[in-house]
Coordinates of C-alpha atoms in Angstrom, one line a residue:
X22 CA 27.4 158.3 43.1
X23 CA 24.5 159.2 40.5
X24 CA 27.2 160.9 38.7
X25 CA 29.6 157.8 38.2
X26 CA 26.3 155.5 36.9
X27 CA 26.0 157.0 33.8
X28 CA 29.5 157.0 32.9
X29 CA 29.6 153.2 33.5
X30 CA 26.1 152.4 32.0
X31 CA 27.8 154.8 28.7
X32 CA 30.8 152.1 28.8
X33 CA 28.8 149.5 29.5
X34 CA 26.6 150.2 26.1
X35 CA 29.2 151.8 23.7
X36 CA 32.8 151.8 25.7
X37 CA 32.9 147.8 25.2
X38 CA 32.2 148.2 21.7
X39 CA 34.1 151.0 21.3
X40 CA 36.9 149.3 22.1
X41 CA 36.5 146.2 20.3
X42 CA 36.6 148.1 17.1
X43 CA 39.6 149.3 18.0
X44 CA 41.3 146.1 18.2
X45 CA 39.7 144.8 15.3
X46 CA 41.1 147.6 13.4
X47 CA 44.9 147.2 14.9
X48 CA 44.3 143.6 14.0
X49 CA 43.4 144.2 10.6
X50 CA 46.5 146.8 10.4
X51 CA 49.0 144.4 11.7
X52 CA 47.4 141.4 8.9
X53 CA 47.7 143.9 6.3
X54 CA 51.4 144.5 7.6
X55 CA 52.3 140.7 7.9
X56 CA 51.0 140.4 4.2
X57 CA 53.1 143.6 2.9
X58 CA 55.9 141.9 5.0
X59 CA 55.9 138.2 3.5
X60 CA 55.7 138.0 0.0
X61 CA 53.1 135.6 -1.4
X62 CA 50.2 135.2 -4.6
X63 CA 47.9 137.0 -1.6
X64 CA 49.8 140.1 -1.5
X65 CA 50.1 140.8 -5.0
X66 CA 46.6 139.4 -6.0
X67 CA 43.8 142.3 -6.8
X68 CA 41.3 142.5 -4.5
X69 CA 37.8 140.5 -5.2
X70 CA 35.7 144.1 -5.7
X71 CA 38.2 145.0 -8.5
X72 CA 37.5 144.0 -12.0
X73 CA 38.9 141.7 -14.1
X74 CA 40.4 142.6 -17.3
X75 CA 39.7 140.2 -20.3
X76 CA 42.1 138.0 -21.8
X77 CA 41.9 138.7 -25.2
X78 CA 43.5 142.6 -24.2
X79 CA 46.6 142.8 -26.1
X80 CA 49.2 145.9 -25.1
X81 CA 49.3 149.1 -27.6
X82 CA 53.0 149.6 -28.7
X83 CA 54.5 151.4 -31.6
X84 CA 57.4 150.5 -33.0
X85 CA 59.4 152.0 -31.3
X86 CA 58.1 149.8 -28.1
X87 CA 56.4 153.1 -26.6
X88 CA 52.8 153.4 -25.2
X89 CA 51.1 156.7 -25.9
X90 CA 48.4 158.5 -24.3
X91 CA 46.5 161.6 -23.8
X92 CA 45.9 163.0 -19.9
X93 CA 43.5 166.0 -19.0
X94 CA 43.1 168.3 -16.1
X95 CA 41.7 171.5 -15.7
X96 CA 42.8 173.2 -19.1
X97 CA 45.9 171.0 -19.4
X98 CA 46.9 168.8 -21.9
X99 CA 49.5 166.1 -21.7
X100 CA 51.1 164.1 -24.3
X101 CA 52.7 161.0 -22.3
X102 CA 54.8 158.5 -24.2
X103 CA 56.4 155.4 -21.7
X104 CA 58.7 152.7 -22.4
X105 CA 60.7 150.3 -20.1
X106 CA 64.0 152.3 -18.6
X107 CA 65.5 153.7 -15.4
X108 CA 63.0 156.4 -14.5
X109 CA 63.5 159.3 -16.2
X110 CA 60.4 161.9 -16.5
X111 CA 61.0 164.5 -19.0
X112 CA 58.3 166.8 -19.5
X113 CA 58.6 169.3 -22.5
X114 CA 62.2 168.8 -22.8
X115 CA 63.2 168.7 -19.0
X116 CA 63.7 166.8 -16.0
X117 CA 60.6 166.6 -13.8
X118 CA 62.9 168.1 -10.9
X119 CA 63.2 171.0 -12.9
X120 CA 60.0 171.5 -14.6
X121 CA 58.2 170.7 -11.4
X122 CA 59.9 172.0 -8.5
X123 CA 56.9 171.5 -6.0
X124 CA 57.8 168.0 -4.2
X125 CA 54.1 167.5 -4.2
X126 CA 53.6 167.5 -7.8
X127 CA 56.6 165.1 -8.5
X128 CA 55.1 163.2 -6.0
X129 CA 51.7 163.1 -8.2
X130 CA 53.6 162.1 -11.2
X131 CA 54.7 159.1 -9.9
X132 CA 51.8 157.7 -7.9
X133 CA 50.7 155.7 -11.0
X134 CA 54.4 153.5 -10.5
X135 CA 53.9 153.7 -7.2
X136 CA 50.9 152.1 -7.2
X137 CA 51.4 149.3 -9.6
X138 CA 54.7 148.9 -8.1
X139 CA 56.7 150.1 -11.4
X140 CA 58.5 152.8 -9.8
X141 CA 61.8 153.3 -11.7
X142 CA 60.7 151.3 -14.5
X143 CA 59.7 153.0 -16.7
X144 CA 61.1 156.6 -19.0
X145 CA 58.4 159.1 -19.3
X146 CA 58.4 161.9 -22.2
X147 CA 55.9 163.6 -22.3
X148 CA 54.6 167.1 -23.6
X149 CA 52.4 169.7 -22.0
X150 CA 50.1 172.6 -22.5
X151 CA 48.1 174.9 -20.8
X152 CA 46.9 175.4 -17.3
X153 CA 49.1 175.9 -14.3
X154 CA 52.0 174.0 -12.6
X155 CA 48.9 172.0 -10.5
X156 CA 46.9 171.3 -13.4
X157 CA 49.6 170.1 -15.6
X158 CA 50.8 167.6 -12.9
X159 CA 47.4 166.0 -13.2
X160 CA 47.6 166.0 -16.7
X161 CA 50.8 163.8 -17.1
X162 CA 49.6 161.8 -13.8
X163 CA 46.5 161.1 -15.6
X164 CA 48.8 160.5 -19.4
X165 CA 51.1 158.0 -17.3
X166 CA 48.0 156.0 -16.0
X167 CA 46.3 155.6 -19.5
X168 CA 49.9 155.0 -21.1
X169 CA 50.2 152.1 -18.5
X170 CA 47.4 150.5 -19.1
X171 CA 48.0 150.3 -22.6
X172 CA 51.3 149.1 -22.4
X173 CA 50.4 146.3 -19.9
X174 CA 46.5 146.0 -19.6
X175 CA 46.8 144.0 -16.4
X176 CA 47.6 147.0 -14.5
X177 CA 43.7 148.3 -15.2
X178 CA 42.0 147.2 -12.3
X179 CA 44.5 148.5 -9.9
X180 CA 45.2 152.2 -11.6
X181 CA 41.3 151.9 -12.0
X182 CA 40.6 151.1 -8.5
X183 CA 42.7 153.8 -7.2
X184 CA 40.9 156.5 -9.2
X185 CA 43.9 157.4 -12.0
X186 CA 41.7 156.5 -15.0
X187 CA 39.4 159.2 -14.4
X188 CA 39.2 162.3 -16.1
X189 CA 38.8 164.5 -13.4
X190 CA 35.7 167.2 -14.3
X191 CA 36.4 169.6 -12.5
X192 CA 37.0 173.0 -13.9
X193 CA 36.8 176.6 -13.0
X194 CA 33.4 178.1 -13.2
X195 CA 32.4 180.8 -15.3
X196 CA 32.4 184.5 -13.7
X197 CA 28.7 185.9 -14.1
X198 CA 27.4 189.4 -15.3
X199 CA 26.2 191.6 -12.3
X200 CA 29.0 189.7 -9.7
X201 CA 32.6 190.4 -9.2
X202 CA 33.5 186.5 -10.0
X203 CA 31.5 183.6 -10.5
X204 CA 29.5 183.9 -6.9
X205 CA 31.2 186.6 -5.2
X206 CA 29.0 190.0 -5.3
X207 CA 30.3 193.2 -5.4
X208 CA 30.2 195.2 -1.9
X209 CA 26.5 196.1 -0.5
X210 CA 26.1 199.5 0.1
X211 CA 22.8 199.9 2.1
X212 CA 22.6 204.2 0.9

């Protein structure tokens, strides 16, 4: 007996509420669904905590009706140029299925289009240089965002929202003097 009264005063106090967060997150999930489901000026509207991009913004085109930006990761540089096509991603003279054969890093490329819902829009060319595979997949990610933004400025909030726009920092640190890397020691020998 004593051991069943806890377990009822526990669901008393936090199994109730426990469980009413549940729902409230299905319901949310299935709102969220309807809304992906119908089409309407709610679905496609940027959320209120995003901000606004001034009027006055006008798009950055040469004359050739390209966008150009630069993208950085790691010690990767890309040189991304976009204008409206099918699609096509060709980075330093080659399909993106060839150049990156990892699904995850073609995957990474196109999260900008995905995102902004431009997916097969646009034709990427794009050059890029040092670094690895992984770090020159964030480059051009981060070269498609920017060159998006300048080509249609409206798209800021939501690349910007969903983290694109930054640069990421994060590099490899330096190996010290007196350790075999940057904070791994050489073997202890106690004699």
């Amino acid at each position: 007996m004593s051991d069943d009264a806890p377990e009822d005063n526990e669901q008393g106090r936090g199994g109730a509420a426990r469980g009413s967060q549940t729902f409230q997150g299905l319901a949310s999930l299935r709102q969220a669904i309807q809304a992906r489901q119908t089409p309407g000026p709610a679905a496609t509207a940027v959320p209120a905590t995003m901000a606004t991009v001034p009027e006055d913004v006008q798009p950055k085109r040469d004359a050739f009706g390209r966008s150009y930006a630069t993208g950085k990761r790691k010690n990767a540089v890309a040189r991304v140029w976009i204008k409206p096509g099918n699609g096509k991603i060709e980075v330093n003279g080659r399909d993106s299925p060839i150049y990156f054969a990892r699904p995850v890093l073609r995957m990474m490329i196109n999260q900008p289009f995905v995102v902004t819902d431009r997916l097969g829009q646009f034709d990427v060319w794009c050059t890029v240089v040092g670094g690895g595979l992984s770090g020159q997949a964030g480059a051009v990610r981060h070269g498609i965002s920017r060159a998006l933004t300048f080509y249609e400025p409206t798209l800021r909030p939501t690349l910007k929202h969903g983290g694109f726009l930054t640069r990421d920092s994060r590099v490899v640190e330096r190996k010290k003097y007196g350790k075999a890397k940057a904070r791994r020691s050489f073997q202890f020998s106690k004699r």
